[in-house]
Short mmCIF file of C-alpha atoms in Angstrom, two decimals:
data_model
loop_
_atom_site.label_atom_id
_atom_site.label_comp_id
_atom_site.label_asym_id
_atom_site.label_seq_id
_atom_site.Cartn_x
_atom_site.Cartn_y
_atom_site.Cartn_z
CA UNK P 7 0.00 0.00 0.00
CA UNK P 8 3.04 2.81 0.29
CA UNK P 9 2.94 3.81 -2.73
CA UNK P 10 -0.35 3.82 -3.76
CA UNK P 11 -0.95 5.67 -0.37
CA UNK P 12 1.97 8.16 -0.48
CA UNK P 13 0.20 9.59 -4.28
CA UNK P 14 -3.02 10.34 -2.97
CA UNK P 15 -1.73 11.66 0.58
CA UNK P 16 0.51 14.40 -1.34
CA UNK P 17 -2.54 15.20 -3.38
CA UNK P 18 -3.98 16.05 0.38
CA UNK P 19 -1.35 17.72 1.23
CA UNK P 20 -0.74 20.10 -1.35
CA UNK P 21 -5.14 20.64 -0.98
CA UNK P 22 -4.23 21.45 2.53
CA UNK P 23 -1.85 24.40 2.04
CA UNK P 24 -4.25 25.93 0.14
CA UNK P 25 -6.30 26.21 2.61
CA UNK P 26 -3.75 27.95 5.32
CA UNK P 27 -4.08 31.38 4.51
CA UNK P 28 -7.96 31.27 5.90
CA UNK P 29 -8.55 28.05 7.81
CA UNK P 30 -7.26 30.00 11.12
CA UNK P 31 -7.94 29.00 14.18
CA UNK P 32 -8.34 25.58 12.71
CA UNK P 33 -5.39 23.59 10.87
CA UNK P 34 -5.75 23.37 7.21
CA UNK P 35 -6.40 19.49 6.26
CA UNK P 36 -6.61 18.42 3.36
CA UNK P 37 -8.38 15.31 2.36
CA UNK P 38 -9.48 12.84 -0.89
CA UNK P 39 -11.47 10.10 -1.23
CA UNK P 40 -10.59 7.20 -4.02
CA UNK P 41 -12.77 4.97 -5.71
CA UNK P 42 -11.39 1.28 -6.46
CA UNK P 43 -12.46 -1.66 -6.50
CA UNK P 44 -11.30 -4.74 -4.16
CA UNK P 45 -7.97 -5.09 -5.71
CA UNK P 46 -7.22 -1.40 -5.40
CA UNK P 47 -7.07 -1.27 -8.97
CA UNK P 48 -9.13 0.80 -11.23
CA UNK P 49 -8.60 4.21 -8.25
CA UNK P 50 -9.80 7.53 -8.93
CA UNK P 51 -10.37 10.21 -7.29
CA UNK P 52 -14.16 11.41 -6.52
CA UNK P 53 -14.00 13.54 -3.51
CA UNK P 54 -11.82 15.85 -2.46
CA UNK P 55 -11.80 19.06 0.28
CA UNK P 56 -9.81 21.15 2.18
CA UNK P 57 -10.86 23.22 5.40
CA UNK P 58 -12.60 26.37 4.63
CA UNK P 59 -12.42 29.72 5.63
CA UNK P 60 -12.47 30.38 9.36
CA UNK P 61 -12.22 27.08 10.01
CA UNK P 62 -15.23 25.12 8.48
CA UNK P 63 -16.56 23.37 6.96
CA UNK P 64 -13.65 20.96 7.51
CA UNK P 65 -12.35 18.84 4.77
CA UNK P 66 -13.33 15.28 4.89
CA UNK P 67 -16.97 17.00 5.17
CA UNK P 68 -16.04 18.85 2.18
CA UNK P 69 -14.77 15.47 0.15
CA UNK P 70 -17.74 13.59 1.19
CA UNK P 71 -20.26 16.17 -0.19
CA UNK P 72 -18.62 15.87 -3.71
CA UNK P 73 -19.01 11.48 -3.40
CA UNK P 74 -21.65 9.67 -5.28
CA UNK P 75 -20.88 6.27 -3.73
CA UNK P 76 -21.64 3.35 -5.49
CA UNK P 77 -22.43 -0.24 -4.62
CA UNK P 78 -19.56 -3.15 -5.44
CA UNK P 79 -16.66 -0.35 -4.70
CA UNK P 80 -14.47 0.66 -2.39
CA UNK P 81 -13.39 3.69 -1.16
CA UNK P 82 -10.22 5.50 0.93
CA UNK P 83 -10.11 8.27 2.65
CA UNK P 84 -6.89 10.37 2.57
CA UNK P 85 -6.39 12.94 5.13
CA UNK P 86 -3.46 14.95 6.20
CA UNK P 87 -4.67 14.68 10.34
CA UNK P 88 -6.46 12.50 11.61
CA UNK P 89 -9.96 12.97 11.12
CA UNK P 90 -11.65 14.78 14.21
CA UNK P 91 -13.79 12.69 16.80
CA UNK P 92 -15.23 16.01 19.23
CA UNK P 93 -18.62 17.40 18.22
CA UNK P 94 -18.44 21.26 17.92
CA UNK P 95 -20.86 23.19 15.72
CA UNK P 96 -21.36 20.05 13.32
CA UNK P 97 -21.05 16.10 14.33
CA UNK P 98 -17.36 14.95 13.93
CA UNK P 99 -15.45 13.52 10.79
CA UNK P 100 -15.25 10.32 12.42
CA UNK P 101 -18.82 10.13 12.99
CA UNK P 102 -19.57 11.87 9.27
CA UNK P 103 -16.93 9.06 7.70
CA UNK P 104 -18.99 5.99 9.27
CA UNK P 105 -21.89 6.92 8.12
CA UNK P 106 -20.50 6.52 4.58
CA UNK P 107 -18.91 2.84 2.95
CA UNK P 108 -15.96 4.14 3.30
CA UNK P 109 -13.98 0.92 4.62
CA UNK P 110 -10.40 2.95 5.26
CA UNK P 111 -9.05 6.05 6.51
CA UNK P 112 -5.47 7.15 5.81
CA UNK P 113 -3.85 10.04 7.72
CA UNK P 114 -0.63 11.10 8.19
CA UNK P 115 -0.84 12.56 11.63
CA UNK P 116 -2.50 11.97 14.67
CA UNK P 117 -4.16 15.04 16.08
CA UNK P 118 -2.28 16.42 19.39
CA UNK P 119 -5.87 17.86 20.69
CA UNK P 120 -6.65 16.93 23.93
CA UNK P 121 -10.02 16.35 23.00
CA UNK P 122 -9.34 13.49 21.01
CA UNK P 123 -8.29 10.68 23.38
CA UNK P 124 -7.85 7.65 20.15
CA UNK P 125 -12.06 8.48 20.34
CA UNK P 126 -11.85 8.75 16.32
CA UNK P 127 -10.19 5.80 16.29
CA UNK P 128 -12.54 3.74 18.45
CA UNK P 129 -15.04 5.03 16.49
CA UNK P 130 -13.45 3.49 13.00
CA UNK P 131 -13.04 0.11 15.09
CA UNK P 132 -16.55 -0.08 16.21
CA UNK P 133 -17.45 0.08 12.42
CA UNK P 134 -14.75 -2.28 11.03
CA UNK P 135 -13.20 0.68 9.48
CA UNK P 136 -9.44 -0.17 9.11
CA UNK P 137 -7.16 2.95 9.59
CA UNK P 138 -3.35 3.18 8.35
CA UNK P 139 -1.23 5.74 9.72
CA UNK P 140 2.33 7.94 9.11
CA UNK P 141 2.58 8.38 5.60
CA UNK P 142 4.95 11.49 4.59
CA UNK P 143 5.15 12.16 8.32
CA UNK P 144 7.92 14.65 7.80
CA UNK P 145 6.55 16.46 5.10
CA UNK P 146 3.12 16.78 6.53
CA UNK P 147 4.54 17.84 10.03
CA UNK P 148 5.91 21.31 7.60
CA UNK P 149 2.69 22.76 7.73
CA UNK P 150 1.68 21.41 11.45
CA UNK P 151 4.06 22.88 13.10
CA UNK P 152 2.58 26.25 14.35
CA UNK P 153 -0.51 23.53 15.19
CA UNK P 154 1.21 21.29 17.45
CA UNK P 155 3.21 23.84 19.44
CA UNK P 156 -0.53 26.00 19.92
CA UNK P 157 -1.69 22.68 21.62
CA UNK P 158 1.14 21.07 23.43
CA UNK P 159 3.21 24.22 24.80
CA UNK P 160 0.48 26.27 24.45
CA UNK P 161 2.21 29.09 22.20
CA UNK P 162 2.79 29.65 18.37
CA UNK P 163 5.27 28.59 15.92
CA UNK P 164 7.57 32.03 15.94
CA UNK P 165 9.27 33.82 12.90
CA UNK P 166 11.45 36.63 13.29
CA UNK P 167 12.08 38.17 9.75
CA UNK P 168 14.10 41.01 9.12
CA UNK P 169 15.50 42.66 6.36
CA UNK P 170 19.53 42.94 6.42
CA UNK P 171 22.58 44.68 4.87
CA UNK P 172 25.69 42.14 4.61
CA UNK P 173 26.83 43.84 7.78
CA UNK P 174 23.64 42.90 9.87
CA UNK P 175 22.39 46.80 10.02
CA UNK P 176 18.60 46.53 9.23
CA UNK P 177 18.24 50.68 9.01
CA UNK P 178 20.11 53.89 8.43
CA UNK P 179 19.90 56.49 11.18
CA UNK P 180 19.80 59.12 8.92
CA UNK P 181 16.67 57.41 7.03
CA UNK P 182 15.01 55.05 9.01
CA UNK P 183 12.47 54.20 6.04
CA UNK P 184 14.73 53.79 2.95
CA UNK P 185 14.35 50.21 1.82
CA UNK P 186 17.32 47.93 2.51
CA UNK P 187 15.61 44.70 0.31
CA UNK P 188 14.72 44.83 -3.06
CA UNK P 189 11.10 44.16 -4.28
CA UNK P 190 11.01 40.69 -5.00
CA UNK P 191 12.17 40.56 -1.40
CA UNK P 192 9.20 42.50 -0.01
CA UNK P 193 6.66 40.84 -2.33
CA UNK P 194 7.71 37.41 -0.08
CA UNK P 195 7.28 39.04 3.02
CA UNK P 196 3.68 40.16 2.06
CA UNK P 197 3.12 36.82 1.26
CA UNK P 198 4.46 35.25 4.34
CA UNK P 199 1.98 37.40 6.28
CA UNK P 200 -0.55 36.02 4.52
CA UNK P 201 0.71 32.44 5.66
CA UNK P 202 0.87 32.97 9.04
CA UNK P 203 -2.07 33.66 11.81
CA UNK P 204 -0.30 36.66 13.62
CA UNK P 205 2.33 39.23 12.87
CA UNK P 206 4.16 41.36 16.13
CA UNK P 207 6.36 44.07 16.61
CA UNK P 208 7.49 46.15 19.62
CA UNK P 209 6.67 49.98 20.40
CA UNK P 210 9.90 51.63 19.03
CA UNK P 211 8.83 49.69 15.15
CA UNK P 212 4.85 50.76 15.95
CA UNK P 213 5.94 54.60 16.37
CA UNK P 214 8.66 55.26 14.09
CA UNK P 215 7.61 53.01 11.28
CA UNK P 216 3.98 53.10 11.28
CA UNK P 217 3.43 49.95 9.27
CA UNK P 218 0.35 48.71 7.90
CA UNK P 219 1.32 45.12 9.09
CA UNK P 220 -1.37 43.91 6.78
CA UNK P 221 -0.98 41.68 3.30
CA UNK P 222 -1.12 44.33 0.40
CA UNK P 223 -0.45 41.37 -2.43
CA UNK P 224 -3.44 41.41 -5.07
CA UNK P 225 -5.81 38.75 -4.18
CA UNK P 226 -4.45 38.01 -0.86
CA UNK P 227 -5.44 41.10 0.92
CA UNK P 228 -8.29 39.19 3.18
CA UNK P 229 -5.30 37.07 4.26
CA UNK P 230 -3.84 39.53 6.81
CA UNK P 231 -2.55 38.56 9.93
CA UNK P 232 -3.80 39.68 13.34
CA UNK P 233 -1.72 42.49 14.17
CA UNK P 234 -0.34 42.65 17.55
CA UNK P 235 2.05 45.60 19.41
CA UNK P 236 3.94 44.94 22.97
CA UNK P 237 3.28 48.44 24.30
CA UNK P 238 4.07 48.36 27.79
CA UNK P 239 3.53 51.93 28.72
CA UNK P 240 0.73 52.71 26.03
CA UNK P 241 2.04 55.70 24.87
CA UNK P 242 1.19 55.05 21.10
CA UNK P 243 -0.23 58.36 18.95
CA UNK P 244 -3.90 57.35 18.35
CA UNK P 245 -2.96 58.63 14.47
CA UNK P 246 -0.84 55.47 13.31
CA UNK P 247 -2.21 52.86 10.79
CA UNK P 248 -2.87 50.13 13.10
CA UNK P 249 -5.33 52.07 15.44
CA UNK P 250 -7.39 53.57 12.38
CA UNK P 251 -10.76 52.01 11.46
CA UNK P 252 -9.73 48.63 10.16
CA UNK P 253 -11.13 45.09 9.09
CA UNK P 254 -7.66 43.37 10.47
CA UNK P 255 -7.79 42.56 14.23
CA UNK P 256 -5.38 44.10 16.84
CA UNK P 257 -4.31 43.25 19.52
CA UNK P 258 -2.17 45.60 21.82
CA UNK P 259 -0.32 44.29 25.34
CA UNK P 260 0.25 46.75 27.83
CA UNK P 261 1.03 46.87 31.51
CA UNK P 262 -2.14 47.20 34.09
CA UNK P 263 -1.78 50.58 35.64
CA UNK P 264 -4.16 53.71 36.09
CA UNK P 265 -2.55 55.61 32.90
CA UNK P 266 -2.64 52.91 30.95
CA UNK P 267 -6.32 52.00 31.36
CA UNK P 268 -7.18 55.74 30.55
CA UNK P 269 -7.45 54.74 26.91
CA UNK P 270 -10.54 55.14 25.69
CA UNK P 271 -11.13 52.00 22.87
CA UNK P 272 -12.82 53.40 20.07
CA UNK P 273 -12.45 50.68 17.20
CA UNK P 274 -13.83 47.53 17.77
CA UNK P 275 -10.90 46.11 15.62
CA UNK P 276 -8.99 46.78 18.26
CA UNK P 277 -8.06 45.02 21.84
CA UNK P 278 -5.86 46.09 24.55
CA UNK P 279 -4.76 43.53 26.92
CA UNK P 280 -3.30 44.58 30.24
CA UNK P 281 -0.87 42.22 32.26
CA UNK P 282 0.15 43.04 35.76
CA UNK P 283 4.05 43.71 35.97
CA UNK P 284 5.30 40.11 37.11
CA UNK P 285 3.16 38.26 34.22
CA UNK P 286 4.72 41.10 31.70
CA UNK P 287 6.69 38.63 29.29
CA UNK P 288 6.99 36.62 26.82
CA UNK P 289 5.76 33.43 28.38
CA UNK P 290 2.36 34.65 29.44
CA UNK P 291 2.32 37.03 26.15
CA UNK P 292 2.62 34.12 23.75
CA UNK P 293 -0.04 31.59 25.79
CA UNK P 294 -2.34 35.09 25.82
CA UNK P 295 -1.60 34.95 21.70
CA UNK P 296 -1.93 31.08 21.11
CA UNK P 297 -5.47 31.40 23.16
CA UNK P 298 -7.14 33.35 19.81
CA UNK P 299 -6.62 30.71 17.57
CA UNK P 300 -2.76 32.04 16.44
CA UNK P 301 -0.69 29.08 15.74
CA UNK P 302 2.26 30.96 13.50
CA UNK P 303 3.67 34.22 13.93
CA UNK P 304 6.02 36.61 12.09
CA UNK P 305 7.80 38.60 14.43
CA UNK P 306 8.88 41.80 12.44
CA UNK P 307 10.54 44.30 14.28
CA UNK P 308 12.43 45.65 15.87
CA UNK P 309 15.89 45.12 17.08
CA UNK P 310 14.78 45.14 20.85
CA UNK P 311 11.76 42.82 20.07
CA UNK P 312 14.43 40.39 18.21
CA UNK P 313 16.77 40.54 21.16
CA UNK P 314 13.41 39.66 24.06
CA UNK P 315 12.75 36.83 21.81
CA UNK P 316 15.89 35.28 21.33
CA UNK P 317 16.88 35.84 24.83
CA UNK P 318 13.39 34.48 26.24
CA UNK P 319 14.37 31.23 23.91
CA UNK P 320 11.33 31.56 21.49
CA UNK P 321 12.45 31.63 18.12
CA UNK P 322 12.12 28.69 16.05
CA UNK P 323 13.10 30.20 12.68
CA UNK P 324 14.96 32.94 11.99
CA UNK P 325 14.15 34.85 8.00
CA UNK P 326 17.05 37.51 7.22
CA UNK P 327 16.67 39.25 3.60
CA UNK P 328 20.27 39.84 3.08
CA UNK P 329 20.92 42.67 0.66
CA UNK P 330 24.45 43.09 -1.18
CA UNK P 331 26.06 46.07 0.15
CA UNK P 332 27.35 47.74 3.43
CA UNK P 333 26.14 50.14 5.95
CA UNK P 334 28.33 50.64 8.50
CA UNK P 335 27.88 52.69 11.80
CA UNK P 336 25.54 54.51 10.42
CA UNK P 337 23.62 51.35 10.84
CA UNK P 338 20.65 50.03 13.21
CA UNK P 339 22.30 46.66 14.15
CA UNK P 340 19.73 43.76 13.52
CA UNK P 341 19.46 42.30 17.04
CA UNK P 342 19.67 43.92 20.77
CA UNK P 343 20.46 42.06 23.76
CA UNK P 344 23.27 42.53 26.96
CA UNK P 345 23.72 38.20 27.41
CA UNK P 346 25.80 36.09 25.59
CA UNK P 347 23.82 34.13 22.73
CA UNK P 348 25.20 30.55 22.56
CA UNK P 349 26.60 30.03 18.57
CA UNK P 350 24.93 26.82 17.73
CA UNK P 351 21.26 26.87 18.74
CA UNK P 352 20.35 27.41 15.06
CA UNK P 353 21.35 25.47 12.04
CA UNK P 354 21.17 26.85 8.52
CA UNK P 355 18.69 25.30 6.34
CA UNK P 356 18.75 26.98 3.25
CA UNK P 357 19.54 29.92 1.09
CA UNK P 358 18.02 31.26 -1.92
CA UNK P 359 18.78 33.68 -4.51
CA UNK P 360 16.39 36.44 -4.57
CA UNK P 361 17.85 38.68 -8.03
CA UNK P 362 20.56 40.68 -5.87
CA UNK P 363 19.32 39.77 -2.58
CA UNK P 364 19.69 36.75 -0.68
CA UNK P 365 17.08 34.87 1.48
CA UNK P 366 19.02 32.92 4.66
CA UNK P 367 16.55 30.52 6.40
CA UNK P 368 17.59 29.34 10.00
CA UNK P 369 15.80 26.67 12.36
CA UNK P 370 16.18 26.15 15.84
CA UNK P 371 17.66 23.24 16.65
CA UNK P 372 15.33 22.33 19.88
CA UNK P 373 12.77 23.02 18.19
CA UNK P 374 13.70 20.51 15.40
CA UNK P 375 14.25 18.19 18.22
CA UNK P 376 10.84 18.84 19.53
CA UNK P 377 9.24 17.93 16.22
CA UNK P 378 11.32 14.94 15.78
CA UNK P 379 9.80 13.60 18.98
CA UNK P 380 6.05 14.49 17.93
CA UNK P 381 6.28 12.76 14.87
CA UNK P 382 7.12 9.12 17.26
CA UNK P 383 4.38 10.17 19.31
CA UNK P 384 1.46 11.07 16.63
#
């Protein structure tokens, strides 16, 4: 059965990533059904889904929809997670899938919700329905990853991207808003927005930058990512970009203090959530994030931000646009911190050419680790 069951499960997989710029706060699944008969011969493919915007309806309902089933076949379901067993505003996949004469399921992951307790699975048994599991593990865990980490540590998959010259400045002082990538380069960052749930910076990027922090790439503009500021003294001008009337949700943390709670919230696009001193960091800020539904985030700015991440140890891949000229000191070096950083927490996993502009992709190594260990669990 591998490799009649590795074809059909990267046909759900690439249905899934379509699905990832809207499926938020679900995971994107994807998921096909094939016709055969009893020899497996004779397959096709007659149902097929992915999850759908804001999280339903979920994919094997989707594939099942599209199914005329017939008598004297048989059919396989192919899904990228395994098929859900809880009842929220719908009955469950599991329950949906028995219902049908579909006689296998195939998925590549188990699902790490807590709600799920193997009750799918019992469900398949109770109706003879035989289930295979761990095909293209590795490749399927790509686009899981921000998943997994919401619901075992209870915080996103984190991105910090940043745009560099070849001596790590990321802005002139004399012009804090001249471009230091070239276009192709920012055309990729607008689309990573798009692929990920949440997008952060600090105060000092909020004020001097006022950035959009939305997706401005044609077609893709209702894929922008909750915006969210640290601001711990609230002392943002009510004029920039993100606090104008907007359709993108933002979310502002700030400490809990008389001065701070003066602030009078006008757009209902926008939420302020105050944390008492102690419970100010990145710990409680990220479990505060993960809570809405955000499994990936793209940490953009600025160099303090970068240097309370790294420092806090939550970075599991770093992004650097690196352009092909100097800067000097009259450069904005690219990360701040006092400690020592030790040299080999993260691994270089690729570079790519972008015209005259490199892209230079790290991975934390723990992370890694940490998804190595999922994938012998689920």
């Amino acid at each position: 059965f591998v490799i009649f069951d590795q074809k059909y499960m990267k046909i759900a997989l690439d249905l899934a990533k379509k699905g990832i710029p809207l499926s938020s706060p679900n995971p994107s699944v994807g998921c096909v059904i094939v016709e055969c008969d009893k020899f497996n011969k004779k397959d096709q493919i007659v149902g097929y889904g992915f999850t759908q915007k804001g999280g339903r309806p979920h994919a094997e309902s989707e594939a099942i929809n599209r199914v005329s089933f017939k008598k004297n076949k048989k059919y396989i379901c192919y899904s990228t997670l395994e098929p859900c067993s809880h009842v929220g505003r719908d009955e469950s996949c599991a329950t949906k899938i028995s219902k049908t004469p579909i006689s296998v399921v195939v998925f590549s992951l188990g699902d790490p919700d807590l709600r799920m307790k193997d009750n799918g699975m019992k469900k398949f048994v109770e109706n003879k329905i035989k289930v295979r599991k761990g095909m293209l593990k590795k490749e399927v865990m790509e686009i899981y990853k921000g998943y997994f980490l919401n619901r075992l540590k209870n915080r996103p998959h984190v991105t910090l991207k940043f745009a560099s010259s070849i001596d790590g400045k990321i802005a002139y002082f004399d012009d804090l808003n001249k471009w230091i990538s070239n276009s192709l380069s920012r055309k990729i960052v607008h689309y990573l927005r798009s692929m990920n749930d949440g997008i952060l910076v600090g105060s000092k990027t909020a004020k001097i930058d006022n950035p959009d922090l939305t997706c401005r790439l044609r077609g893709l503009e209702k894929t922008s990512p909750t915006r969210i500021i640290i601001n711990r003294n609230f002392d943002l001008s009510k004029n920039i970009k993100i606090l104008s009337p907007s359709k993108v949700k933002t979310i502002i943390f700030s400490l809990e203090n008389k001065k701070n709670k003066s602030f009078v919230q006008k757009e209902n696009h926008v939420e302020v959530i105050y944390l008492k001193s102690k419970n100010f960091n990145l710990k409680n800020i990220l479990k505060r994030v993960s809570s809405f539904g955000i499994s990936n985030l793209l940490v953009e700015g600025g160099a303090q931000t970068f240097g309370f991440f790294l420092q806090s140890k939550f970075v599991d891949k770093i992004m650097i646009f690196r352009s092909n000229f100097f800067i000097g000191d009259n450069g904005l070096s690219a990360v701040k911190f006092s400690k020592n950083y030790k040299k080999d927490e993260f691994s270089l996993k690729d570079v790519q050419r972008l015209r005259d502009n490199a892209l230079e992709i790290y991975e934390s190594k723990k992370t890694l680790d940490f998804f190595t260990k999922q994938m012998d669990i689920y």
